[in-house]
Structure formats: structure tokens, C-alpha cells
mmCIF file of C-alpha atoms in Angstrom:
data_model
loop_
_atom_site.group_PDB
_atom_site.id
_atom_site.type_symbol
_atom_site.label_atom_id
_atom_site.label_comp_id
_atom_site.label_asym_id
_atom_site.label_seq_id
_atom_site.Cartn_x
_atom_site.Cartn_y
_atom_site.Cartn_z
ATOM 1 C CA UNK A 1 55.950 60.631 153.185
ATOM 2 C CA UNK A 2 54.819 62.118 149.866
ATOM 3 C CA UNK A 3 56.326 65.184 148.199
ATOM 4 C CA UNK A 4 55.136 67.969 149.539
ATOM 5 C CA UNK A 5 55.302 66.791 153.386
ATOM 6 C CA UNK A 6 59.482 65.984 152.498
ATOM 7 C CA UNK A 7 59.654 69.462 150.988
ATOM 8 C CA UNK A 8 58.100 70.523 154.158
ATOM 9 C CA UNK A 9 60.417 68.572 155.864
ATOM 10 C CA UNK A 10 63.750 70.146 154.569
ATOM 11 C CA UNK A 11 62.276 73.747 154.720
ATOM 12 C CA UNK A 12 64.297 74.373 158.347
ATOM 13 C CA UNK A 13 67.704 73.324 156.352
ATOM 14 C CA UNK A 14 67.035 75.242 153.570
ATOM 15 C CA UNK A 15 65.459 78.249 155.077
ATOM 16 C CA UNK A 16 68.995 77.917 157.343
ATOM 17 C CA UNK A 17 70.676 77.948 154.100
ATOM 18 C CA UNK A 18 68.780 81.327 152.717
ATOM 19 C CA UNK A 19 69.852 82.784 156.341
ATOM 20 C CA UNK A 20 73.357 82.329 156.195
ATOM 21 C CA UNK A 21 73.729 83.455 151.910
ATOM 22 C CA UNK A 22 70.934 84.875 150.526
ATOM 23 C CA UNK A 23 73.132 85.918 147.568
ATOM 24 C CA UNK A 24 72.943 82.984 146.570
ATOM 25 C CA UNK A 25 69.282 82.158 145.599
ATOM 26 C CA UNK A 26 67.253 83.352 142.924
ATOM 27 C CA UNK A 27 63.503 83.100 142.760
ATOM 28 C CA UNK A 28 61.321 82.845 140.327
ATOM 29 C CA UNK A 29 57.349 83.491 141.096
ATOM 30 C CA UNK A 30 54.481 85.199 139.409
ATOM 31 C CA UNK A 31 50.936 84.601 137.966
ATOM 32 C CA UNK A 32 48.566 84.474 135.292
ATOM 33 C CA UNK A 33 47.114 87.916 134.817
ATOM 34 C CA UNK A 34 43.434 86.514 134.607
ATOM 35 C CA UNK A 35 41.719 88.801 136.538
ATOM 36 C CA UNK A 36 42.348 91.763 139.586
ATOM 37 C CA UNK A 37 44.183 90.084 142.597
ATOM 38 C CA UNK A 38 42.390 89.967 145.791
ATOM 39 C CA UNK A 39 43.095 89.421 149.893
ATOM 40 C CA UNK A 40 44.265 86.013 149.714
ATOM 41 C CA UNK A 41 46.682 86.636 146.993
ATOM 42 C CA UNK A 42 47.948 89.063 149.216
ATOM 43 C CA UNK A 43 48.089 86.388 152.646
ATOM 44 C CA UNK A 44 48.835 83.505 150.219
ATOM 45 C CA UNK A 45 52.284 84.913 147.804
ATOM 46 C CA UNK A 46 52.644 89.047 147.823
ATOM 47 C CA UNK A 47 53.148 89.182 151.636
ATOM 48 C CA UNK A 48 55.985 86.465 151.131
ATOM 49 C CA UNK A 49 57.656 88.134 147.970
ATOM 50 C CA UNK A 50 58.537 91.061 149.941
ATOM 51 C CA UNK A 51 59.418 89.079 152.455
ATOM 52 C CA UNK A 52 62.359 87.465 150.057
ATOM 53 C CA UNK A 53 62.789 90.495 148.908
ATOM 54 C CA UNK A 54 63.940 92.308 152.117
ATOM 55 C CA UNK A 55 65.838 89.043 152.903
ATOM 56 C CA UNK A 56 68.183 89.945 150.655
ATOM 57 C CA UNK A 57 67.211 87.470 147.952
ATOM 58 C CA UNK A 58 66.910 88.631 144.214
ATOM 59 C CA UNK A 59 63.478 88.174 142.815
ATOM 60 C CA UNK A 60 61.214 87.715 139.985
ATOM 61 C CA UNK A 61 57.636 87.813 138.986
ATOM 62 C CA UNK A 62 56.618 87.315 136.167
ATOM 63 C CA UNK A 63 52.993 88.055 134.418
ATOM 64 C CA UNK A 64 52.350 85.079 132.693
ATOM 65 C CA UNK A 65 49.812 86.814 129.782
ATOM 66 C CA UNK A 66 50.157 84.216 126.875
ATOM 67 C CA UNK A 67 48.870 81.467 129.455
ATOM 68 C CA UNK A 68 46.075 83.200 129.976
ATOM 69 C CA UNK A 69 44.559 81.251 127.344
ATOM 70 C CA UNK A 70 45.893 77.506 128.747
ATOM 71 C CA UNK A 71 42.343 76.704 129.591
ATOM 72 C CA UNK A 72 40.434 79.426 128.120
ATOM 73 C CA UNK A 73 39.461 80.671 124.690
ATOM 74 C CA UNK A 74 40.653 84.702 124.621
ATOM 75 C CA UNK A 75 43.178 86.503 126.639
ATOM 76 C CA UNK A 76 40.009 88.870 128.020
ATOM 77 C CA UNK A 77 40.600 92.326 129.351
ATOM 78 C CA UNK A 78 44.810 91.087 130.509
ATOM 79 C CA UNK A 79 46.101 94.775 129.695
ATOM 80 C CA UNK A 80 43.653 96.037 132.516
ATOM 81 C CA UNK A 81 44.909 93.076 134.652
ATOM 82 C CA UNK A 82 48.624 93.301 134.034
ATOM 83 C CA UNK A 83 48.789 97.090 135.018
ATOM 84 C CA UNK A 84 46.077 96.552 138.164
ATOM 85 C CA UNK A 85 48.576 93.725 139.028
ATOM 86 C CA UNK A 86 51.700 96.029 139.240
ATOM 87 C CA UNK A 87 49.972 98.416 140.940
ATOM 88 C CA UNK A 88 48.911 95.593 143.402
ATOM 89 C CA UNK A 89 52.969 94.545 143.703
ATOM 90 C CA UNK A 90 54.153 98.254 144.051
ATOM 91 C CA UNK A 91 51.630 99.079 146.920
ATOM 92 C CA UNK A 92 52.537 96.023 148.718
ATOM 93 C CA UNK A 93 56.230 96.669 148.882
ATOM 94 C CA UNK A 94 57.469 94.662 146.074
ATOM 95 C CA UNK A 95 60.832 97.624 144.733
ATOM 96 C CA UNK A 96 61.203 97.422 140.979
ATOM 97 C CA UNK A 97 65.275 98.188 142.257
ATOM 98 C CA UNK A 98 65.378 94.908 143.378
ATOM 99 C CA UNK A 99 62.691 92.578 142.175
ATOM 100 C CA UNK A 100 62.437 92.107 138.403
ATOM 101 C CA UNK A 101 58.534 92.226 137.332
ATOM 102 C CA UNK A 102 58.019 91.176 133.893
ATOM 103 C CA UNK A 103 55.094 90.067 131.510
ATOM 104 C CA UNK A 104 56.027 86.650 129.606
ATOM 105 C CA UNK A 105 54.901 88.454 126.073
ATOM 106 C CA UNK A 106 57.905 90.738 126.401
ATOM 107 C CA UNK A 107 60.398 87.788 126.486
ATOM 108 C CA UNK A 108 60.394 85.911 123.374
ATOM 109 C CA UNK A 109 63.334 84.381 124.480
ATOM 110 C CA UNK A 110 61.060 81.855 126.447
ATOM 111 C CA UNK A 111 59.181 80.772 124.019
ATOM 112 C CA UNK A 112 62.778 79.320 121.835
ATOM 113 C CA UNK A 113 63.523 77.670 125.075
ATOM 114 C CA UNK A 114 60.385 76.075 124.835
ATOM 115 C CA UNK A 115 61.605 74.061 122.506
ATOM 116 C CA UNK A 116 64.441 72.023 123.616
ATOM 117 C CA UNK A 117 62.679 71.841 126.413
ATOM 118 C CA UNK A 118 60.113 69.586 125.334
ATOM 119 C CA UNK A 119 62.299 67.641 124.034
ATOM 120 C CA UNK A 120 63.216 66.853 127.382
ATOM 121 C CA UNK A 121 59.653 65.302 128.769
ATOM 122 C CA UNK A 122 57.688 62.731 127.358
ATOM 123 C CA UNK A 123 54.167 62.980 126.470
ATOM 124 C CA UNK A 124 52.719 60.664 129.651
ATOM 125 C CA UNK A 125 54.801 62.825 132.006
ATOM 126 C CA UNK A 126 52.663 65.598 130.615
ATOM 127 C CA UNK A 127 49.366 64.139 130.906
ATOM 128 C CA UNK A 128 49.969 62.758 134.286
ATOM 129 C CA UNK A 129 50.366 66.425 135.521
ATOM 130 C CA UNK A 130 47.733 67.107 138.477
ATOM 131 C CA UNK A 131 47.381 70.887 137.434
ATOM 132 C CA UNK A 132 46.758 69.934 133.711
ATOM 133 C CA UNK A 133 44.165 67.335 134.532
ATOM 134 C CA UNK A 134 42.680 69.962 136.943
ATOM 135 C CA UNK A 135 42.515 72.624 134.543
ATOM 136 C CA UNK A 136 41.415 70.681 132.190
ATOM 137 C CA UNK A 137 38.531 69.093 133.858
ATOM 138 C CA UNK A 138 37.388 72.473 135.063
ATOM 139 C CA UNK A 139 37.351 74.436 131.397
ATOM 140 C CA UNK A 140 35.274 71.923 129.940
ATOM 141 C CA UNK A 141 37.322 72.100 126.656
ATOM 142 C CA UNK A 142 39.306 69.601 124.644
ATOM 143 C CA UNK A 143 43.189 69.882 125.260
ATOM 144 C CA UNK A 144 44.846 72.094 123.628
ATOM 145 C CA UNK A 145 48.857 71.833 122.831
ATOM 146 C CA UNK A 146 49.409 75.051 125.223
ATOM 147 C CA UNK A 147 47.257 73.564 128.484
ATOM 148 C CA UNK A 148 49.438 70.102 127.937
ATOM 149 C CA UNK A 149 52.420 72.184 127.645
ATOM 150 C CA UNK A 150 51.721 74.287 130.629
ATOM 151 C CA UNK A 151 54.641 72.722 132.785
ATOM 152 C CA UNK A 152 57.215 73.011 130.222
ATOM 153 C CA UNK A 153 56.269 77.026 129.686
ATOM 154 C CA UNK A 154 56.697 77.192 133.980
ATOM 155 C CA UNK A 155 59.936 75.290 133.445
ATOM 156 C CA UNK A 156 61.245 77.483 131.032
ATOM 157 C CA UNK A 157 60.157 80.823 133.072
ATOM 158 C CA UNK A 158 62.445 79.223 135.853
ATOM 159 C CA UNK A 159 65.290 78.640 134.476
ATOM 160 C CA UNK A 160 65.793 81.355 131.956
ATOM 161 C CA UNK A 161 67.218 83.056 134.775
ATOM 162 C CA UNK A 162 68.706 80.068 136.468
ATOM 163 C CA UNK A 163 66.155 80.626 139.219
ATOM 164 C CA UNK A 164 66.576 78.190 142.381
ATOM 165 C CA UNK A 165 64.453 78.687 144.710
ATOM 166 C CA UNK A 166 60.268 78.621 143.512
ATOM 167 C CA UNK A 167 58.029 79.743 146.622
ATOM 168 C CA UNK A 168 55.040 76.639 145.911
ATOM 169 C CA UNK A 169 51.981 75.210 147.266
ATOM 170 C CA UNK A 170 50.975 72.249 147.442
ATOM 171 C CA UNK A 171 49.120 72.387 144.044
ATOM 172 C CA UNK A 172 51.684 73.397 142.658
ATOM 173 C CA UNK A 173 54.680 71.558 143.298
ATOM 174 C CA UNK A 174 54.489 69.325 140.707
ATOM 175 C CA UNK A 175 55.639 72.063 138.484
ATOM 176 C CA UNK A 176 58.811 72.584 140.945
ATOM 177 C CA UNK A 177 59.265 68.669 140.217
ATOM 178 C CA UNK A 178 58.893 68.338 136.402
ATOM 179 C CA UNK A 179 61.630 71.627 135.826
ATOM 180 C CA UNK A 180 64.171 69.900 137.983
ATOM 181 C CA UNK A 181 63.519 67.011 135.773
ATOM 182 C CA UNK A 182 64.132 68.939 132.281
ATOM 183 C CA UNK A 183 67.399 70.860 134.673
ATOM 184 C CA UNK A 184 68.603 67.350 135.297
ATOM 185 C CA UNK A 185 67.890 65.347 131.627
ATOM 186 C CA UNK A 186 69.709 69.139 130.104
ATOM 187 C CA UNK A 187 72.754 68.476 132.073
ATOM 188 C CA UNK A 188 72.813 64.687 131.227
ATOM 189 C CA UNK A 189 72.623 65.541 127.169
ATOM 190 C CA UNK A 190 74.298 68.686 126.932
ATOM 191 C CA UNK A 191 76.442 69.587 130.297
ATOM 192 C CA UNK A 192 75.464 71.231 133.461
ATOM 193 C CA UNK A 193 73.979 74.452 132.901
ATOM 194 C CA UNK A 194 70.849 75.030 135.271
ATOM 195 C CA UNK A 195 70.093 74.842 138.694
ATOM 196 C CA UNK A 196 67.600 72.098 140.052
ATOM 197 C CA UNK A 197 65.283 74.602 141.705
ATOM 198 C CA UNK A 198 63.987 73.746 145.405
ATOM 199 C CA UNK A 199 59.933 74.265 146.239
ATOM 200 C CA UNK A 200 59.858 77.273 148.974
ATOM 201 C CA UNK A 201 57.000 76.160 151.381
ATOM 202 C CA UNK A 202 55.400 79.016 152.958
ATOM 203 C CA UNK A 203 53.198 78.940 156.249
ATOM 204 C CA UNK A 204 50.662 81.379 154.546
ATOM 205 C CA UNK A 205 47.256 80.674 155.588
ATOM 206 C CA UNK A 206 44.984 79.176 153.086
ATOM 207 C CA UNK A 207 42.342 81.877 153.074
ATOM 208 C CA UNK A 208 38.643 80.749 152.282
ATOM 209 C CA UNK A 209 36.140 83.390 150.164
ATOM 210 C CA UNK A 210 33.210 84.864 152.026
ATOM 211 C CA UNK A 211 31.407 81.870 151.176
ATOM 212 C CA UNK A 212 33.620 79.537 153.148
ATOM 213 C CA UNK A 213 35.274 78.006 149.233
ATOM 214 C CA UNK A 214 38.443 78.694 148.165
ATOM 215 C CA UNK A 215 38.918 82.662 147.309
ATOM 216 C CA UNK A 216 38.609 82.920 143.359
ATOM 217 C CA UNK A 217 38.050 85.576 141.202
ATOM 218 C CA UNK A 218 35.265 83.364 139.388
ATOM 219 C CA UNK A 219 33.243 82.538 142.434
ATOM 220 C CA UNK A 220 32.597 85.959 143.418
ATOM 221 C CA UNK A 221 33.456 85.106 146.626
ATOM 222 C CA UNK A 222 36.822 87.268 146.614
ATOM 223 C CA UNK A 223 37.533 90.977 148.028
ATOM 224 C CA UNK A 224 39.617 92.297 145.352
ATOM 225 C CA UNK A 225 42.931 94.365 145.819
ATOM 226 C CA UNK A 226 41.674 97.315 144.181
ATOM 227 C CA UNK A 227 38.263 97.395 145.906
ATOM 228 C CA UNK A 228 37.500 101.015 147.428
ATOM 229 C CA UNK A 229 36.297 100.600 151.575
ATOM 230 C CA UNK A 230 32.511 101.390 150.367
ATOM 231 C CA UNK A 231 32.817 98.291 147.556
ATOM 232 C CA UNK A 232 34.489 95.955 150.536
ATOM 233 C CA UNK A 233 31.709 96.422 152.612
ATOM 234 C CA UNK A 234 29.047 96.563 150.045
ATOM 235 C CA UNK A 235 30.413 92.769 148.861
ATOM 236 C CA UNK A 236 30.252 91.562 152.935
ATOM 237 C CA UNK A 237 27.043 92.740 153.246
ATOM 238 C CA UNK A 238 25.744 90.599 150.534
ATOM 239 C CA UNK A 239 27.269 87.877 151.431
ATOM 240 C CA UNK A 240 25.439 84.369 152.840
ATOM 241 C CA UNK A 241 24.987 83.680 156.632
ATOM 242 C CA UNK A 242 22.469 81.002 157.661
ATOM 243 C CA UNK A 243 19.513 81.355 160.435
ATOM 244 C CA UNK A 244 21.351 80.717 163.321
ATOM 245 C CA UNK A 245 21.854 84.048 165.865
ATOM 246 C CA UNK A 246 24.771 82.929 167.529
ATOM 247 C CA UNK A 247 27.896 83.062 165.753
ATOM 248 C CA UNK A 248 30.531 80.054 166.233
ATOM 249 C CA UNK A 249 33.270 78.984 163.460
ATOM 250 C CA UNK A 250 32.509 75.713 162.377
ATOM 251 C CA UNK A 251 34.460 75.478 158.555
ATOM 252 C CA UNK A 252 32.544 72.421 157.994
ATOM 253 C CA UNK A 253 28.715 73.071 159.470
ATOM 254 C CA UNK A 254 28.689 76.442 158.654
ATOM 255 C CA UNK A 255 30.849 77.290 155.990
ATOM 256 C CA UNK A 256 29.525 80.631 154.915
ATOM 257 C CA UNK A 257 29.829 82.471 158.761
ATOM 258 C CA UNK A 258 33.645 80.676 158.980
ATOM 259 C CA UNK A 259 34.243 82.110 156.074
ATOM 260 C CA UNK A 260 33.552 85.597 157.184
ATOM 261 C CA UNK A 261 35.098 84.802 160.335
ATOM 262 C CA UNK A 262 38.721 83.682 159.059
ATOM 263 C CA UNK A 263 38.884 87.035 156.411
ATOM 264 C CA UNK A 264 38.223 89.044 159.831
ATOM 265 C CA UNK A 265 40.308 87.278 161.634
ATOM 266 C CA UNK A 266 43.474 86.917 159.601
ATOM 267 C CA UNK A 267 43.332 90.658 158.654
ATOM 268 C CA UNK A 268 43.072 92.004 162.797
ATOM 269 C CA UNK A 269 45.652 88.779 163.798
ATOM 270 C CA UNK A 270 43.486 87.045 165.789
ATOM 271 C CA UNK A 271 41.755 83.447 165.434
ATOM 272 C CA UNK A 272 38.201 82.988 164.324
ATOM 273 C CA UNK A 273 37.206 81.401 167.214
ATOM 274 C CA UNK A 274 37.890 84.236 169.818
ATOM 275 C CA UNK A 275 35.962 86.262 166.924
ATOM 276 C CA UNK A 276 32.666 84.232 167.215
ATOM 277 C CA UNK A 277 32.812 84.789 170.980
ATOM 278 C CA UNK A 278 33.279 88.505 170.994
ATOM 279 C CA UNK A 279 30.296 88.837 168.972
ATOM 280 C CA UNK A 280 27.991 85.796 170.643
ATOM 281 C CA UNK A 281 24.291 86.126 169.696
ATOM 282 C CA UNK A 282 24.413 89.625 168.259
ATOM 283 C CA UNK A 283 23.872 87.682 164.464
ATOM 284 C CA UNK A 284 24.779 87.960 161.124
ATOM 285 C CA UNK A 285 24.512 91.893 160.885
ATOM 286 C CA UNK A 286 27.428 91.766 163.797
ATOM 287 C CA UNK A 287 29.487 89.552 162.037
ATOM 288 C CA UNK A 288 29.462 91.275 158.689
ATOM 289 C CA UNK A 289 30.050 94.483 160.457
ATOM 290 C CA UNK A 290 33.037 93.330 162.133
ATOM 291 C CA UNK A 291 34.357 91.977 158.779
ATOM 292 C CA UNK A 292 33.931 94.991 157.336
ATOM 293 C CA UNK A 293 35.833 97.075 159.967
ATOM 294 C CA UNK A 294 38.829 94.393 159.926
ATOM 295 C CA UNK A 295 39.423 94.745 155.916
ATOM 296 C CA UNK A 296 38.871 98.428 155.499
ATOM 297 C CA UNK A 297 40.805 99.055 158.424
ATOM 298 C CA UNK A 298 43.794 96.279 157.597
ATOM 299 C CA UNK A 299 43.606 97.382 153.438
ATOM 300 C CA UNK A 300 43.744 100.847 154.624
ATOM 301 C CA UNK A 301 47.445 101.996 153.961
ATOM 302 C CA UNK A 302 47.903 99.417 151.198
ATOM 303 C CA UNK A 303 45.066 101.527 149.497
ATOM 304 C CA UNK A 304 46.325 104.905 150.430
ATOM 305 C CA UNK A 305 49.813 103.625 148.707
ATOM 306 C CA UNK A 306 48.085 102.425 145.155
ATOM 307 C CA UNK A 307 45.983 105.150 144.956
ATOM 308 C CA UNK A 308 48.788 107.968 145.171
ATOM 309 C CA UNK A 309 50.903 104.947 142.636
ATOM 310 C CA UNK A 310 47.696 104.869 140.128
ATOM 311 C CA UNK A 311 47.694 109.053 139.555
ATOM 312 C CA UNK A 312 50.522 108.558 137.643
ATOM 313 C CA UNK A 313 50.221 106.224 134.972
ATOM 314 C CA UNK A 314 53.993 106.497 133.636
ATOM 315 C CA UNK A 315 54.580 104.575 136.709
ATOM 316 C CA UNK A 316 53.356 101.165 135.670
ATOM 317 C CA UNK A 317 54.796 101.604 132.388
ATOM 318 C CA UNK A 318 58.247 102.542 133.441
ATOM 319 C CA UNK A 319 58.702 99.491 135.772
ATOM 320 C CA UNK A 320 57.079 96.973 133.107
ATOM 321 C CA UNK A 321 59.933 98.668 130.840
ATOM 322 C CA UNK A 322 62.934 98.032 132.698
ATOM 323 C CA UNK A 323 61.602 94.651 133.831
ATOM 324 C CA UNK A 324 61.099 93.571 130.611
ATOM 325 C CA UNK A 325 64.182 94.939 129.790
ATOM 326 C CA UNK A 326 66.061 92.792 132.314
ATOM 327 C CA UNK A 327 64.411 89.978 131.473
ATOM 328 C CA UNK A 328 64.846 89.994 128.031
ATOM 329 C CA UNK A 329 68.790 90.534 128.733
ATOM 330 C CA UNK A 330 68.838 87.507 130.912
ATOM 331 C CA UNK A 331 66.777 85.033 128.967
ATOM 332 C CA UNK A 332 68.825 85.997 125.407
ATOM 333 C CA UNK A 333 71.847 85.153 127.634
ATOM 334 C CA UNK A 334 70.852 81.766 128.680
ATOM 335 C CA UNK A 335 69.584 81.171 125.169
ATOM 336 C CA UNK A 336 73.058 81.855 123.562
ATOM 337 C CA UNK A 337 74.252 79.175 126.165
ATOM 338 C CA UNK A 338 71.811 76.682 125.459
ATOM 339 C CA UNK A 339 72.415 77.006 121.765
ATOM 340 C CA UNK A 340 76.172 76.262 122.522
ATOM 341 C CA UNK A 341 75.719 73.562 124.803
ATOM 342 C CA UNK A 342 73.493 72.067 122.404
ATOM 343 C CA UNK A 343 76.179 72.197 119.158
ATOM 344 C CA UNK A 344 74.229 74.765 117.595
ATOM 345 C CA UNK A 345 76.588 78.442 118.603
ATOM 346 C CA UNK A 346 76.185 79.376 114.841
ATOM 347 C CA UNK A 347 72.069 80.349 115.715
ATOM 348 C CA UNK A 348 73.833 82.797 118.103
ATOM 349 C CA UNK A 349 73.371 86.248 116.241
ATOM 350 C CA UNK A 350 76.195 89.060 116.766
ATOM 351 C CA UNK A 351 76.483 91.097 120.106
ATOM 352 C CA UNK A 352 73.839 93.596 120.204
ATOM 353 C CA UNK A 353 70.827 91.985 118.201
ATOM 354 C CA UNK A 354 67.711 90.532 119.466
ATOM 355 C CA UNK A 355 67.908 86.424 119.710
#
């Protein structure tokens, strides 16, 4: 059985576990503000942070803006991102009362945990991460210290606030793996003083783009977030079909119509299949119609909700405030007891000051 199948395996115990305490978890989840967020962020990870959230279990995202240039060569337009990102969380359900959202930038703390760290991993464990060699391979640049340091950054958002519990894909579990190892080489140097966090594997449905690949904001294939109805249905009706009438969902034969079929279908809760039957021989202009009508229709409220949030901007910057504000409590915290763990308590600057 490899990794992620036994983490699949123990998710009954453990989500038994989050059932019966929830006080007693912690997670730690978030993104790299790279571009806006779209429907199958929202299937794939917002839909399950409220989840947590209304389960009782306290939460944080963070905005991961300086690795926004891990595998590319400017940060872009990330203000625009960060705020269209918060706006995303807010309409969604995420409550700034109860689920800390917070851009890495703001948190310098991090980056001194960095450090010791790194000290922590060895420079094959690094290179024999999957998402580094992914990322790698797909910017087309020479490595750069950040991109082989990637893990060590996600370790170190983790644990700054002794987070346990990491909602994961497969993907990405191999980050889940490598900050249990620093958690676990910490304790053996210096004494126990951070969780081994557990992957959280969700049954969110892995939802393709319009063109039957995975969604991504680079393909083009994505409905964004913050797209108004008449955008949504503009993007549908551009997208690819092929020449046959009758419409049937076949992911591998006919990637493009499944494509269009599983959006529809995961947004009115039904399966692609009955979809294709519903609408028979009546063709491509059908199909994108129905699409159409399931998104606008399913986005509807969500919309409704972000666009009264966007009319006032002080929102956005208010609940970046206090969640950087938290943050930054919590990870100068941890810092001051990593610095005494490690033998070095006289780096710890009076009460009151910034670490």
C-alpha cells in the first residue's frame, strides 16, 4: 500500500477522532496567490475549509505570496490576487472570527524558522521531492534555492502554529511527510516541541477544465470565482466540442464534452452520465447551454455574497489585519521557544518587541 492509499486508510479513525474533540486539532491550509481562484478550487479545498470550520476545528489559511516566485521569475499582479482571494474565502463562508487568514509576507517570523529548519533535511531529501521535480520540469528554469526549499517553507507554515491536521491531496502529501520529518528530527535534537501533523484526505471531486485537463488558471480552461454570469457563459460558449451530435461522457474519447459535462454536473449534484442522456442528440449548443444554466445558477448566491463584500474595500483590509496580526503573535511565540530549545534564549528580545 503506498502513502496516500494508508492515509486513506486511517481517515475513518481519525475523522472519528476530529468527531469526538475537535478542540483538539489545528489546521493549517492555504495557497499561492498566483492568480484568481476558480470552481474547482471551490469543489477541491474552500468547500472543505468551512466545513472544518463549522466542525468546530480552528483554522488557518495562509496566502503564500513570497512563493509565488518558487518557479517563476516576478511575483505578477499578487496584491490583486491576495485581496480577490479573501473575497473568494469570505463569500464562501470561511469567518475571519474563527479562521485565521494570513499572507506569508506579514510573518517574518517564518522565514527565521526557516532556518533551523533546514538544518533538519538533507539536500537529496530535497531533490527527491515529487512537487519540486514537477515544478521544476514545468517552469523550464534552472533551480533556484527557494523552488528546492519549497517543502521546508510548507513545513515551517505548519508548524509555526503547531498545526496538526493538513487537509492534502495526493500531490501533495509529500509535503505532509517531509514536516513530520523536520517535527520528529526537532524533537530528537532539541526536545519535543511540535506536533507530527496528519494528511486530511478529502473526497472532493477532482474537477476537470472545460477542456476535459486539469482546471488551471494557465490553461484557460478554468471558470474563475469572480467571473460575472455573462463572462461564465461567454467562456462555455467558446469552449471545444467535437462533431459528434449526440452527447455521451466518455473522459477518455471525448475529453472536451466530459469536461463540460462533469462542471454541469457537479454544480446541479447529479452525474455526467444522466446529463448526456437528458440532452441526447440535441448537440453541442445543448450541452453548453446546460453548463451555463448549472454554474450561473449554482455561483449565484456565492456571487450575490462577494459582490455586496467587494463595495467595501475596508473589508479585505481589516481581516488581512487581524490575521496577520494573529499570526504574527503565534509564530514570534513558537520562535522564542525554538530559540530556547535550541540553547540560544538570549536571541529572545524583551516582551513587547518584534522577533
Amino acid at each position: 500500500m503506498d502513502s496516500f492509499e494508508a492515509t486513506r486508510a486511517r481517515m475513518p479513525e481519525l475523522e472519528r477522532r476530529i468527531d469526538q474533540d475537535p478542540g483538539a486539532f489545528r489546521v493549517l491550509t492555504g495557497e499561492r496567490p498566483t492568480g484568481p481562484l476558480h470552481l474547482g478550487h471551490y469543489f477541491g479545498t474552500l468547500r472543505e475549509r468551512v466545513r472544518l470550520q463549522e466542525r468546530g476545528i480552528e483554522t488557518f489559511v495562509v496566502l503564500a505570496d513570497y512563493q509565488v516566485i518558487t518557479d517563476r521569475e516576478v511575483a505578477g499582479d499578487v496584491g490583486r490576487f491576495v485581496r480577490e482571494a479573501v473575497l473568494d474565502y469570505l463569500a464562501t463562508g470561511l469567518d475571519p472570527e474563527r479562521t485565521t487568514i494570513f499572507t506569508h509576507s506579514a510573518v517574518p517570523e517564518l522565514n527565521q524558522l526557516l532556518l533551523p529548519f533546514l538544518s533538519l533535511v538533507s539536500e537529496a531529501e530535497l531533490h527527491r521531492n515529487p512537487t519540486v521535480k514537477a515544478e521544476l520540469a514545468a517552469s523550464g528554469r534552472a533551480l533556484s534555492g527557494l523552488l528546492l526549499t519549497y517543502p521546508v517553507h510548507q513545513a515551517a507554515d505548519i508548524l509555526f502554529c503547531k498545526g496538526n491536521l493538513v487537509p492534502v491531496g495526493k500531490d501533495n502529501l509529500p509535503h505532509v511527510e517531509i514536516t513530520r520529518t523536520i517535527a520528529r528530527r526537532f524533537a530528537e535534537r532539541y526536545g519535543t516541541l511540535f506536533p507530527e501533523p496528519e494528511g486530511l484526505v478529502t473526497d472532493a471531486p477532482e474537477l476537470p477544465g472545460l477542456d476535459g485537463g486539469k482546471m488551471s488558471k494557465s490553461r484557460g480552461n478554468a471558470i474563475a470565482l469572480s467571473m460575472t454570469a455573462d463572462e461564465t457563459a461567454a467562456l462555455i460558449r467558446r469552449a471545444r466540442t467535437d462533431s459528434t451530435r449526440t452527447i455521451t461522457f466518455d473522459p477518455v474519447s471525448r475529453p472536451e464534452v466530459s469536461g463540460l459535462l462533469s462542471v454541469a454536473a457537479v454544480c446541479c449534484g447529479r452525474v455526467p452520465e444522466d446529463l448526456a442522456a437528458d440532452i441526447g442528440s440535441a448537440g453541442g449548443a445543448a450541452l453548453k447551454a446546460t453548463v451555463t444554466e448549472a454554474v450561473n445558477e449554482f455561483l449565484a448566491p456565492f456571487r450575490a455574497r462577494r459582490a455586496e463584500l467587494a463595495a467595501d474595500p475596508r473589508i479585505v483590509d481589516d481581516v488581512l489585519a487581524a490575521g496577520n496580526d494573529r499570526a504574527r503573535a503565534i509564530a514570534a511565540e513558537t520562535l522564542r521557544e525554538v530559540r530556547e530549545a535550541m540553547g540560544m534564549g538570549y536571541a529572545n528580545p524583551p516582551r513587547g518587541f518584534a522577533a
